Coordinates of C-alpha atoms in Angstrom, one line a residue:
X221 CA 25.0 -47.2 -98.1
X222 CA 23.3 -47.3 -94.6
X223 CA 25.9 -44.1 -93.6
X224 CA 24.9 -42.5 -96.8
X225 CA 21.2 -42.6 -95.6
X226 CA 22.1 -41.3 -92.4
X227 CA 23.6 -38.4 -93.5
X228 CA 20.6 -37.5 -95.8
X229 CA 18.8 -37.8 -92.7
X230 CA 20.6 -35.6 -90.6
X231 CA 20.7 -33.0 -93.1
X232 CA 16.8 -32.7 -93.7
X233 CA 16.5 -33.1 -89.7
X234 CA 18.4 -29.8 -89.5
X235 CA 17.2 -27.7 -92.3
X236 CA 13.7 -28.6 -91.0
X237 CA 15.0 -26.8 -87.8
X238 CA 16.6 -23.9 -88.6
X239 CA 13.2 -23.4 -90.7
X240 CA 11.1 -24.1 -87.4
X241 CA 13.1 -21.6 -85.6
X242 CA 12.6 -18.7 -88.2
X243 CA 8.9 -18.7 -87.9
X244 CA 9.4 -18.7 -84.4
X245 CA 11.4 -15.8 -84.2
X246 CA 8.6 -14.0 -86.7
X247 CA 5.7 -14.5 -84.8
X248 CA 7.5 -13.5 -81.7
X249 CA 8.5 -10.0 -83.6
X250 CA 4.8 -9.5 -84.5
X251 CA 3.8 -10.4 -80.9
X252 CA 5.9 -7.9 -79.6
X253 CA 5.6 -4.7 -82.3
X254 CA 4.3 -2.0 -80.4
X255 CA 0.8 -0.5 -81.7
X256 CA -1.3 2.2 -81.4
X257 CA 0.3 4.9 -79.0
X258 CA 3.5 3.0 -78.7
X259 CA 4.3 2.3 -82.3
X260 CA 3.7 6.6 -82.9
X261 CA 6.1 7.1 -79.6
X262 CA 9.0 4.2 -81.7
X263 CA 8.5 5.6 -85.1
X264 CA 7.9 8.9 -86.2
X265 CA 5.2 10.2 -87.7
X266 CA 4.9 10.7 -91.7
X267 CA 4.5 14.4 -91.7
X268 CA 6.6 14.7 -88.7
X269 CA 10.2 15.6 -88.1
X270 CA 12.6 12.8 -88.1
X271 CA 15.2 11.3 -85.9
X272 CA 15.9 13.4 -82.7
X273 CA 13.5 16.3 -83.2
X274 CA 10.6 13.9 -83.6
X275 CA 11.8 12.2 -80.3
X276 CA 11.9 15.8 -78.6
X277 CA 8.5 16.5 -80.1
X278 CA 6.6 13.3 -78.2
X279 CA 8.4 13.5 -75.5
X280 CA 7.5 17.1 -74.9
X281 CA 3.7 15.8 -75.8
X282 CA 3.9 13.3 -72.8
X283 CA 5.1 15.5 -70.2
X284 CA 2.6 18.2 -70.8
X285 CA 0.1 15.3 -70.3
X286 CA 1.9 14.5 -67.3
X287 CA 1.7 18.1 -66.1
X288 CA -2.0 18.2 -66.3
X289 CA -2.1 14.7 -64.6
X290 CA -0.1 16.1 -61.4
X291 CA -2.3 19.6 -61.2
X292 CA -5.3 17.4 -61.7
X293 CA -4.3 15.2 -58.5
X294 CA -3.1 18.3 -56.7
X295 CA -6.3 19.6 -56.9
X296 CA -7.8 16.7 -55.8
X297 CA -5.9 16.2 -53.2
X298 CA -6.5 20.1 -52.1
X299 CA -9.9 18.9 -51.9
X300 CA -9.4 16.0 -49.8
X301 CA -7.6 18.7 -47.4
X302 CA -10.6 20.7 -46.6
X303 CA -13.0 17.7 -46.6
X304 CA -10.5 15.8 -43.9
X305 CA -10.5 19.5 -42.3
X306 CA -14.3 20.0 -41.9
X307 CA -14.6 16.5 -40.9
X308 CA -12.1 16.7 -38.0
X309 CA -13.9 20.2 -36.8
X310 CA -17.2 18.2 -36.5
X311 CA -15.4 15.3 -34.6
X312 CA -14.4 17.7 -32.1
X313 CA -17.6 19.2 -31.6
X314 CA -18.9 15.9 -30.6
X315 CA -16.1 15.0 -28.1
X316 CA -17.5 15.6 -24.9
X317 CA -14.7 14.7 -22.5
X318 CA -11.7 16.7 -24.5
X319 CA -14.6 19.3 -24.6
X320 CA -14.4 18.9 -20.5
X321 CA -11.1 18.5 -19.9
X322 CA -9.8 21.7 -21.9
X323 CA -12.9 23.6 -20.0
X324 CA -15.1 24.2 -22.4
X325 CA -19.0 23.4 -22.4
X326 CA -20.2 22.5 -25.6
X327 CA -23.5 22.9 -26.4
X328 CA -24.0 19.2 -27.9
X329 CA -28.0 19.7 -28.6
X330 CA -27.6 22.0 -31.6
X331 CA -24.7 21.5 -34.0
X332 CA -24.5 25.4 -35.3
X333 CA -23.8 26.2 -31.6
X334 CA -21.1 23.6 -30.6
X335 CA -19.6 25.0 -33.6
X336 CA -19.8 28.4 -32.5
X337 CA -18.2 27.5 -28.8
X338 CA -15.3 25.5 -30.8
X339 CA -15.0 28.4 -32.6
X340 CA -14.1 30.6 -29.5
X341 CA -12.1 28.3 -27.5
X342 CA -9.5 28.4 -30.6
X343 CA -9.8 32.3 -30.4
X344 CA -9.2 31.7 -26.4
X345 CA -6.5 29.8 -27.3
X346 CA -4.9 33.0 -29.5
X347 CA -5.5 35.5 -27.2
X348 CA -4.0 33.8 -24.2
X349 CA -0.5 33.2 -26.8
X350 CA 1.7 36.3 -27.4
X351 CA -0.1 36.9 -30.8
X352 CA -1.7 40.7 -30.5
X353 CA 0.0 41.8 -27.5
X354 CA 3.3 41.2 -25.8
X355 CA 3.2 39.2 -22.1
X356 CA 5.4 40.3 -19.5
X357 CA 8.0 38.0 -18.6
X358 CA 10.1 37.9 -15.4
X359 CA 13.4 37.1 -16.7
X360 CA 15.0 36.0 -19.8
X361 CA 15.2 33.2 -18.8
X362 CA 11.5 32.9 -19.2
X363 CA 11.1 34.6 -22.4
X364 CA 10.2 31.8 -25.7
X365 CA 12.7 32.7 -28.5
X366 CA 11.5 32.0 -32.0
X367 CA 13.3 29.9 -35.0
X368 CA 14.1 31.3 -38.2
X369 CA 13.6 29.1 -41.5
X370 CA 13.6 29.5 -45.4
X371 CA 12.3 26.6 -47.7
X372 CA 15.5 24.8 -47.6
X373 CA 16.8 25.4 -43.9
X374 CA 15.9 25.9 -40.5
X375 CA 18.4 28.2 -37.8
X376 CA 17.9 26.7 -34.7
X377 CA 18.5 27.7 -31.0
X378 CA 17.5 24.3 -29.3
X379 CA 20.1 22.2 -31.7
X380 CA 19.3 18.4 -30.2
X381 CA 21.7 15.9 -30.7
X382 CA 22.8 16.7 -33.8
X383 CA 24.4 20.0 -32.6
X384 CA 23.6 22.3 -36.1
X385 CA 23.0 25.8 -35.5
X386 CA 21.4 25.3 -39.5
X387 CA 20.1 22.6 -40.4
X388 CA 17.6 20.9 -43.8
X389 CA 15.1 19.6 -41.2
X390 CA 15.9 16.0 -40.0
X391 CA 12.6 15.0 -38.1
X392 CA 10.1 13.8 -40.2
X393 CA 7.1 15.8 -38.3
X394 CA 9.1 19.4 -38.5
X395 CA 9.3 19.3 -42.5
X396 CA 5.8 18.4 -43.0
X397 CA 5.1 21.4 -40.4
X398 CA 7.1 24.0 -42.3
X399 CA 5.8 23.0 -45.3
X400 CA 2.4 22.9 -44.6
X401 CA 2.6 26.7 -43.1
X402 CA 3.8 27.5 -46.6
X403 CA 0.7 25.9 -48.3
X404 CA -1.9 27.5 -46.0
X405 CA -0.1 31.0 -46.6
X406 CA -0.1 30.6 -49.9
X407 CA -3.7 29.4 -49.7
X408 CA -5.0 32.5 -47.9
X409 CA -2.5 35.0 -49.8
X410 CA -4.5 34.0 -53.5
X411 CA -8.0 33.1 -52.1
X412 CA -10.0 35.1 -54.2
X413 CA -11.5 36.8 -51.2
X414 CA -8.8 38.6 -50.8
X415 CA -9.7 42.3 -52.7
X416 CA -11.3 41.3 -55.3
X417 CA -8.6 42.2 -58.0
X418 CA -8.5 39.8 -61.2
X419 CA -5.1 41.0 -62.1
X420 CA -3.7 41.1 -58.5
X421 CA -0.3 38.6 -58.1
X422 CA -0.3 34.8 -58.2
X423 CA 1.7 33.9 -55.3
X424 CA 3.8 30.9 -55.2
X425 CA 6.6 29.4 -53.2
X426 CA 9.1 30.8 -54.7
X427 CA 8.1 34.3 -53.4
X428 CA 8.6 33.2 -49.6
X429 CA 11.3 35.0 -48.2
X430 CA 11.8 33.8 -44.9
X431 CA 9.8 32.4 -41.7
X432 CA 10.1 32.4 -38.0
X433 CA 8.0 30.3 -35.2
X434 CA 7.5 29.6 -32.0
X435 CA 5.8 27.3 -29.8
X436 CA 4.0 27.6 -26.2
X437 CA 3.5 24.4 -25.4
X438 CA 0.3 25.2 -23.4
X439 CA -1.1 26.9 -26.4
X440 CA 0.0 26.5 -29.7
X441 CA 2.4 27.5 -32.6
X442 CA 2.9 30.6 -33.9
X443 CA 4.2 31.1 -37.1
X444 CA 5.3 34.5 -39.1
X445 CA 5.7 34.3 -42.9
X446 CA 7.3 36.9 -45.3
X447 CA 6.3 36.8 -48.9
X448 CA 7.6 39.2 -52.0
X449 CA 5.1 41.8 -52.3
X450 CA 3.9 43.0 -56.0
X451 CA 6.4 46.0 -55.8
X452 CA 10.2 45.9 -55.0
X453 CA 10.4 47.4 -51.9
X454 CA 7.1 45.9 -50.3
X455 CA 6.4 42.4 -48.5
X456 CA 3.6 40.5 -47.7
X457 CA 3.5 39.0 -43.7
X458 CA 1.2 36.6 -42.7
X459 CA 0.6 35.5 -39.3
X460 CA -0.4 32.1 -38.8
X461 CA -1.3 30.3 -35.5
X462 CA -2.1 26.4 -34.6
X463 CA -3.7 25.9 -31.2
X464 CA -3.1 22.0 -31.4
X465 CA -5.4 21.8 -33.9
X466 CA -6.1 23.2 -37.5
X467 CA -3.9 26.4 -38.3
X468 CA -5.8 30.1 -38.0
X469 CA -4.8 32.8 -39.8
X470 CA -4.5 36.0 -37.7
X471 CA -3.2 38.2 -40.0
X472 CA -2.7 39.4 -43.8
X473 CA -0.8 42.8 -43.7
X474 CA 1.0 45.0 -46.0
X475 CA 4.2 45.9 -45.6
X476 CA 6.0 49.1 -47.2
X477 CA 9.3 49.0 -46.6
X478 CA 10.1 51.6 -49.4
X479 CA 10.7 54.8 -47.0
X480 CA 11.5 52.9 -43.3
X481 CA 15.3 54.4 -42.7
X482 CA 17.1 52.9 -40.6
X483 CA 19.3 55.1 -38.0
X484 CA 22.9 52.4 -37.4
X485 CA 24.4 53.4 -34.2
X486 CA 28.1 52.4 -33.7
X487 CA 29.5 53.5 -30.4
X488 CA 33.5 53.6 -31.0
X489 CA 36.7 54.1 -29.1
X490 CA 40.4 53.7 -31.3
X491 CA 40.1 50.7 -33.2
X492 CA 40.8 52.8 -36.4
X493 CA 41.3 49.5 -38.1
X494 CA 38.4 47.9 -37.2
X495 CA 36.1 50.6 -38.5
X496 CA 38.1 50.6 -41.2
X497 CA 36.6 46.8 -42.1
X498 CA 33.6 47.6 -41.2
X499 CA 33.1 50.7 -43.5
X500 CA 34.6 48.3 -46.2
X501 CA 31.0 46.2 -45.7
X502 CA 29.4 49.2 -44.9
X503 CA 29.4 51.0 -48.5
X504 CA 28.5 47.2 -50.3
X505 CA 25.8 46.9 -48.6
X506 CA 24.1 49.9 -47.1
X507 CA 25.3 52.6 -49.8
X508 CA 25.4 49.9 -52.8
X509 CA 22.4 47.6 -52.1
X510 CA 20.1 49.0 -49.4
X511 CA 20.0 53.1 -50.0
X512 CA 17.9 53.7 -47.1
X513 CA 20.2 54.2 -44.0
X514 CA 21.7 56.8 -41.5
X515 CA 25.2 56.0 -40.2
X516 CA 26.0 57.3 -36.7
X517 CA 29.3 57.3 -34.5
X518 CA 29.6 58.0 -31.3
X519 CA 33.7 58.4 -30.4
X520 CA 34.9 58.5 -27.3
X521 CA 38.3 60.4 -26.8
X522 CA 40.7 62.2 -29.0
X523 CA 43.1 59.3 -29.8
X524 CA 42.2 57.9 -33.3
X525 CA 39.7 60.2 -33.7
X526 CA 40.2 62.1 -37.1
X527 CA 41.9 59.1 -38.3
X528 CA 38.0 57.4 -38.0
X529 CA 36.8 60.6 -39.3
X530 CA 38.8 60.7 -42.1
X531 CA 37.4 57.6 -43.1
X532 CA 33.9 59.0 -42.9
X533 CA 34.9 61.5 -44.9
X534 CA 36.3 59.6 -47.5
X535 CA 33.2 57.1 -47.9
X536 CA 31.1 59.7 -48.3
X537 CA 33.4 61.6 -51.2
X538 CA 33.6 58.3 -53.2
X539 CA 30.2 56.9 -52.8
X540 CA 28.3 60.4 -52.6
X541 CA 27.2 59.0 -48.8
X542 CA 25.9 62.4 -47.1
X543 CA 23.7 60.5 -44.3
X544 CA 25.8 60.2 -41.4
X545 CA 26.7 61.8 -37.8
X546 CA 29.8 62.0 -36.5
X547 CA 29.7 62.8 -32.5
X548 CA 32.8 63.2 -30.5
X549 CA 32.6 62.8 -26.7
X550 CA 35.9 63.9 -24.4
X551 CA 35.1 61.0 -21.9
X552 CA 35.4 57.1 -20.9
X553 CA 34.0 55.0 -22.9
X554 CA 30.4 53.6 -22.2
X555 CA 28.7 51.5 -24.9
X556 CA 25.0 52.2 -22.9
X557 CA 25.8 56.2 -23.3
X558 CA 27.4 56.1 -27.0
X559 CA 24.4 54.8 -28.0
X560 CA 22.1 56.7 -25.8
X561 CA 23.5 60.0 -27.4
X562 CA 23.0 58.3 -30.7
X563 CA 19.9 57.6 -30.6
X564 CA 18.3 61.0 -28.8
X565 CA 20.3 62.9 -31.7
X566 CA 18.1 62.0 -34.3
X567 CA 16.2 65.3 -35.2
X568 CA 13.4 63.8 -37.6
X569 CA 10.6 62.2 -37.7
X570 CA 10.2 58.2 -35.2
X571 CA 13.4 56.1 -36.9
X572 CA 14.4 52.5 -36.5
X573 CA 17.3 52.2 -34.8
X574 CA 20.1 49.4 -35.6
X575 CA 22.6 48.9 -31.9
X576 CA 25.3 47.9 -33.9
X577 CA 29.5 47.3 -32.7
X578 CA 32.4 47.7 -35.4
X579 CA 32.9 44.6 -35.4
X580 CA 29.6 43.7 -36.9
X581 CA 29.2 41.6 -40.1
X582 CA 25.7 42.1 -41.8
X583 CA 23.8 41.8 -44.9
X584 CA 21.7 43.8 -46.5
X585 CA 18.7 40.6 -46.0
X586 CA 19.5 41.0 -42.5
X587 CA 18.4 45.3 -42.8
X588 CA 15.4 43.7 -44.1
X589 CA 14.5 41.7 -41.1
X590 CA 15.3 44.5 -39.2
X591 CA 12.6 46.1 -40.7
X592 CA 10.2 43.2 -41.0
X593 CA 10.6 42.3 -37.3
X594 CA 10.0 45.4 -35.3
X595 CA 6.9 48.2 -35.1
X596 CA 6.5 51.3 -33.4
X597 CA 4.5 50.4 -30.0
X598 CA 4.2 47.2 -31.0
X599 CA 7.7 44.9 -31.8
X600 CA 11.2 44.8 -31.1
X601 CA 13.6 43.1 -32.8
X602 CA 16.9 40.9 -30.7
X603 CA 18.7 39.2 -33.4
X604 CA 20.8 36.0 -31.8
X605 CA 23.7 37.0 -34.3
X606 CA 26.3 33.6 -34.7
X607 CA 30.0 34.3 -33.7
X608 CA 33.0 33.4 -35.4
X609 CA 35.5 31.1 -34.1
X610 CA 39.3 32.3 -34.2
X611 CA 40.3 31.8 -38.1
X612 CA 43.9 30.8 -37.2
X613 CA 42.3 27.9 -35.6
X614 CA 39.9 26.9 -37.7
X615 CA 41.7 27.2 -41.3
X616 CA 45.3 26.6 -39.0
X617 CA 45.4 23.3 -41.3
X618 CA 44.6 25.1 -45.1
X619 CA 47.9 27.1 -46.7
X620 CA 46.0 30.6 -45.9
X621 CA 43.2 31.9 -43.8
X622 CA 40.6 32.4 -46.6
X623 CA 38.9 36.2 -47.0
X624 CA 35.8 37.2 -44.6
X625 CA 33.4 36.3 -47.2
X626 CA 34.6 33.4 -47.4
X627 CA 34.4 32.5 -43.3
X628 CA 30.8 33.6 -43.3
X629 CA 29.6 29.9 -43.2
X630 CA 27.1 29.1 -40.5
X631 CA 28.6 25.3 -39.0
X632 CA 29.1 23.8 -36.2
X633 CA 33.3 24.1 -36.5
X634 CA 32.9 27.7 -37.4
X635 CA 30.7 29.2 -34.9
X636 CA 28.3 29.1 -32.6
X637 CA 24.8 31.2 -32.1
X638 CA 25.4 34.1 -29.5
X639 CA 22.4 33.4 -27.5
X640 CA 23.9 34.9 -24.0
X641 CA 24.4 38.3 -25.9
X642 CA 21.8 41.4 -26.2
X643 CA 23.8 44.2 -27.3
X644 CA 22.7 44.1 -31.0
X645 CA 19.1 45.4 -31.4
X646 CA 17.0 47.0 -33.7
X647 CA 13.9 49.2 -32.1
X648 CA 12.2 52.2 -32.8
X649 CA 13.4 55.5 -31.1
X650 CA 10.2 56.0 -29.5
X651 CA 9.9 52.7 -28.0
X652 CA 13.5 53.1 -26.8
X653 CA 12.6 56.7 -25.1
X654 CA 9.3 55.2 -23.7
X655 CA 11.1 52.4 -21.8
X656 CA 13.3 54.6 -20.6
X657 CA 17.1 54.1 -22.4
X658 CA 20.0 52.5 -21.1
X659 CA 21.3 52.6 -17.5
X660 CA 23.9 55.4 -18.4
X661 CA 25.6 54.2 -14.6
X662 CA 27.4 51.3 -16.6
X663 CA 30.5 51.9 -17.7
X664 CA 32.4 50.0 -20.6
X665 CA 31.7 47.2 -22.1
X666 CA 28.9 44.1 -21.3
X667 CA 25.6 44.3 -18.8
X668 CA 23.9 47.7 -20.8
X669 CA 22.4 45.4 -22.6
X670 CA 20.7 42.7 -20.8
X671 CA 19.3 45.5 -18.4
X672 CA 17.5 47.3 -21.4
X673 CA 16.5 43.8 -22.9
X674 CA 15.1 43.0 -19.3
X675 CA 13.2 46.4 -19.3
X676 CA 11.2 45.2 -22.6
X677 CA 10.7 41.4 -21.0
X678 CA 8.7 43.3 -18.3
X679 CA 6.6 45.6 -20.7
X680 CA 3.9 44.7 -23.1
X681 CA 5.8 45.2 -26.3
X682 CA 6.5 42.0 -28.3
X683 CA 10.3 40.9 -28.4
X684 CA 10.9 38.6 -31.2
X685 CA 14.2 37.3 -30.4
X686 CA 15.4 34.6 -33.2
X687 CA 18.8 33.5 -35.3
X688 CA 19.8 35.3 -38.3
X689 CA 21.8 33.9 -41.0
X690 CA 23.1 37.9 -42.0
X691 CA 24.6 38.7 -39.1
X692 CA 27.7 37.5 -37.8
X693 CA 30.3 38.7 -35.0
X694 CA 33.4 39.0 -36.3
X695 CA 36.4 36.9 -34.6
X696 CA 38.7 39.7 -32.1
X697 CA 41.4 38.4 -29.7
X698 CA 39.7 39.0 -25.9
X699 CA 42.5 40.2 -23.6
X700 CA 41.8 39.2 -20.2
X701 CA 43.2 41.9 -17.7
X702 CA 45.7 41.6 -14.8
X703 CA 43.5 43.8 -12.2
X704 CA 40.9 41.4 -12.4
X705 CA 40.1 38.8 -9.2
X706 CA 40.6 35.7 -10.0
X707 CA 37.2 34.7 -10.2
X708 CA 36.9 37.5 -12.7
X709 CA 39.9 36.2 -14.4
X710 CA 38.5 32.8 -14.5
X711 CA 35.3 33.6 -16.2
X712 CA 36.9 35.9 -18.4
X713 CA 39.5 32.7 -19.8
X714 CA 36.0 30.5 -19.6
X715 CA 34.8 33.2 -22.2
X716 CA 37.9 33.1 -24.5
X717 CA 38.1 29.5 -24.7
X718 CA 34.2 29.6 -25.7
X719 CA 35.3 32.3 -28.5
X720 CA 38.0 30.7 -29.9
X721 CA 37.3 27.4 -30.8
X722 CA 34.4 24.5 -31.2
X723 CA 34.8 22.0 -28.6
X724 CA 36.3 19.7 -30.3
X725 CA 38.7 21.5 -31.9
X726 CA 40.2 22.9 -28.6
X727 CA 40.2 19.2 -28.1
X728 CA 42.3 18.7 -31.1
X729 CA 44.8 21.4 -29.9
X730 CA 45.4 19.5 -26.0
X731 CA 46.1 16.5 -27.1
X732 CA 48.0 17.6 -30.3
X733 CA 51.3 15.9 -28.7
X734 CA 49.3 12.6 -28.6
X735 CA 48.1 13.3 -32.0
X736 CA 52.1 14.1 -33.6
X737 CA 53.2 11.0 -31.8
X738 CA 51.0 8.9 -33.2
X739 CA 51.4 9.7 -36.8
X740 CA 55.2 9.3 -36.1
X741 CA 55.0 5.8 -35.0
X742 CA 52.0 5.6 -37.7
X743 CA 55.4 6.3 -40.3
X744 CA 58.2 4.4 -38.3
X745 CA 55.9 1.5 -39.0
X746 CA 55.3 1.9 -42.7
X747 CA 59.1 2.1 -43.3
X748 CA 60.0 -0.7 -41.4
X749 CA 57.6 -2.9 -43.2

């Protein structure tokens, strides 16, 4: 009886709490339904598509609010910009002792004029940097070369520790400098002050082409930006400085690009199979991409020589290519006089000149630069081109050296930037008559060039001298001759070792006996065990 009871107890116990737990678990469901906004985002609407379109619809809904949220903080935070701009002008108006020590007197009784003297001690500050006009320079040692970036890399000359001729920006400070150049260009390029025109182009970061800067540490930073213009052939260049303080822009040109030729020069002696290559890269991308160039070859000598023009001749047939020279000179070669001839045997109008060797790689972005980077009277253009390491070394571990095009990748183990060399320039031919040519008493190959660099160093034309991604010296076996001394010698195997291989690769190849050894007794061990 008594076990009978219990029973009847137990069971009541429990069906009283499975009936507890049920409400429970209601009233949490009806805590938690999502309402309002939610509830529409969960469950679609009546009228609405169902299932995964209805999703898409909401979804869509949200991130246009979420658009207008960001262009709402952006301009906000635009506005901050100035603000924090103004405000740091009138702090310096106010500093007397930076005021002192940079010697400049500001007048601190009347606001408008302490203004007015900050105002031209930052225009000091430009005209004392190599902005307007070129400074002369006593060597090239001296001389400040620029960097070359685009909105995902910078090509470096001073490398640091990490040793990358190209680089995405590590330092903090250098990516929020870049991309603060690009804002305030893009700023000043759709202020409305600029012309007036309602229907003129909205400029935007994807229109920035390339940049290049450089700093004078005394000074301030100079920056150069190149923009898409509204037509194909045209760009936009903006010239931006920051004297240590707030960035000034100098600068808001127009450039037509549209009927600037450019005159290559190749001085050539044999190498029939060189210029065979470089014609190859040649018709891509002069004939094919560019359109707006004069080819001309100097040859020196008779052997080889209608074997290269043959191959003139046959470019032109194919690709309808009528805009070349073709000079043939019965002497020794001399790279200064090949392209000294070359250059005084254009009959037209002023042309910009390309120094070029045949065993050049370019692209057509780098004919661009060319013309971006130079102006008559004004600019001269000394790419630092990057050189190839020896392929056989570099791909020696790969089943096949891979094609040219294919090598063309700017890293440390590939190659290295040719800052040492000169000899690939592009100028106009007046500038290069003015200064006065090449010293036509050097004969073959190397020193031409540094002497005619020198010459521009000392003048008051502007020499921007910077990196470029599209132009690459080709890997060639140096052959170091027996007449030399052996100092000469020396040098000259100091210079092929440099050529051939990264530093740590022509580490790999000393102590590859080391190396072999130790992956045999790396395998003797794993079969023994």
């Amino acid at each position: 009886m008594i076990r009978r009871g219990l029973l009847s107890w137990i069971s009541r116990v429990g069906i009283l709490l499975v009936c507890l737990c049920c409400v429970v678990s209601v009233l949490y469901m009806l805590a938690c339904t999502p309402r309002s906004e939610d509830e529409q985002l969960l469950l679609p609407r009546a009228n609405s598509p169902t299932g995964k379109e209805g999703y898409h619809a909401v979804l869509q809904e949200r991130e246009e609010e979420h658009r207008n949220y960001i262009a709402s903080l952006k301009k906000q935070i635009a506005q901050l910009k100035d603000e924090l701009q103004q405000r740091s002008e009138q702090l310096k108006t106010v500093q007397g002792p930076y005021s002192e020590s940079v010697g400049v007197a500001f007048d601190h009784g009347s606001h408008e004029k302490a203004q007015n003297d900050l105002i031209d001690f930052l225009h000091t500050q430009i005209n004392k940097a190599e902005v307007h006009n070129g400074i002369k320079v006593p060597t090239e040692y001296a001389a400040i070369p620029f960097d070359s970036f685009t909105l995902q890399k910078v090509y470096q000359l001073e490398t640091g520790l990490t040793r990358h001729p190209e680089e995405k920006p590590v330092r903090k400070d250098k990516r929020d400098e870049l991309a603060e150049t690009v804002d305030v260009a893009l700023d000043a390029l759709n202020s409305p002050d600029e012309g007036g025109n309602p229907h003129r182009k909205v400029y935007t970061s994807a229109d920035f082409i390339e940049g290049i800067y450089r700093t004078e540490r005394d000074k301030g930073t100079l920056y150069e930006l190149t923009f898409k213009g509204e037509k194909s052939q045209e760009s936009k260049r903006l010239v931006l400085f920051r004297p240590f303080g707030p960035i000034m822009k100098v600068k808001n040109e127009r450039l037509n690009m549209a009927n600037i030729i450019v005159n290559i020069i190749v001085p050539l002696a044999k190498r029939a199979d060189k210029f065979q290559q470089f014609m190859q890269n040649f018709r891509e991308v002069c004939i094919h991409q560019d359109g707006r160039i004069h080819l001309t070859v100097v040859y020196f000598g008779k052997e080889q020589a209608q074997e290269v023009r043959s191959i003139l001749e046959s470019t032109s047939k194919v690709a309808n290519f009528k805009n070349f020279t073709f000079i043939q000179l019965n002497e020794e070669f001399s790279r200064g006089k090949g392209l000294d001839v070359g250059a005084r045997a254009w009959k037209g109008s002023n042309v910009l000149l390309f120094f070029c060797d045949v065993d050049i790689y370019f692209t057509a972005e780098f004919l661009n630069s060319c013309r971006i980077n130079t102006q008559p009277g004004k600019r001269v253009f000394y790419p630092v081109l990057f050189s190839q390491y020896n392929p056989a070394i570099i791909y020696g571990h790969h089943d096949a050296i891979p094609s040219i095009d294919q090598q063309l990748v700017i890293k440390k183990d590939t190659g290295f930037w040719r800052d040492f060399g000169f000899g690939m320039t592009c100028q106009y031919r007046s500038d290069f008559i003015n200064i006065g040519g090449f010293d036509l008493d050097i004969k073959g190959w190397g020193g031409e060039d540094v002497h005619l660099y020198r010459k521009y160093l000392h003048s008051n034309l502007i020499v921007i001298r910077t990196p470029v991604k599209g132009l690459v010296h080709l890997w060639h076996e140096k052959r170091c001759m027996d007449g030399l001394t052996p100092e000469q010698y020396k040098m000259c195997m100091q210079s092929k070792a440099m050529n051939e291989a990264s530093h740590g690769q022509l580490g790999m190849l000393v102590f590859r006996h080391e190396i072999e050894a130790h992956l045999r007794k790396q395998r003797s061990g794993v079969k023994k065990s």
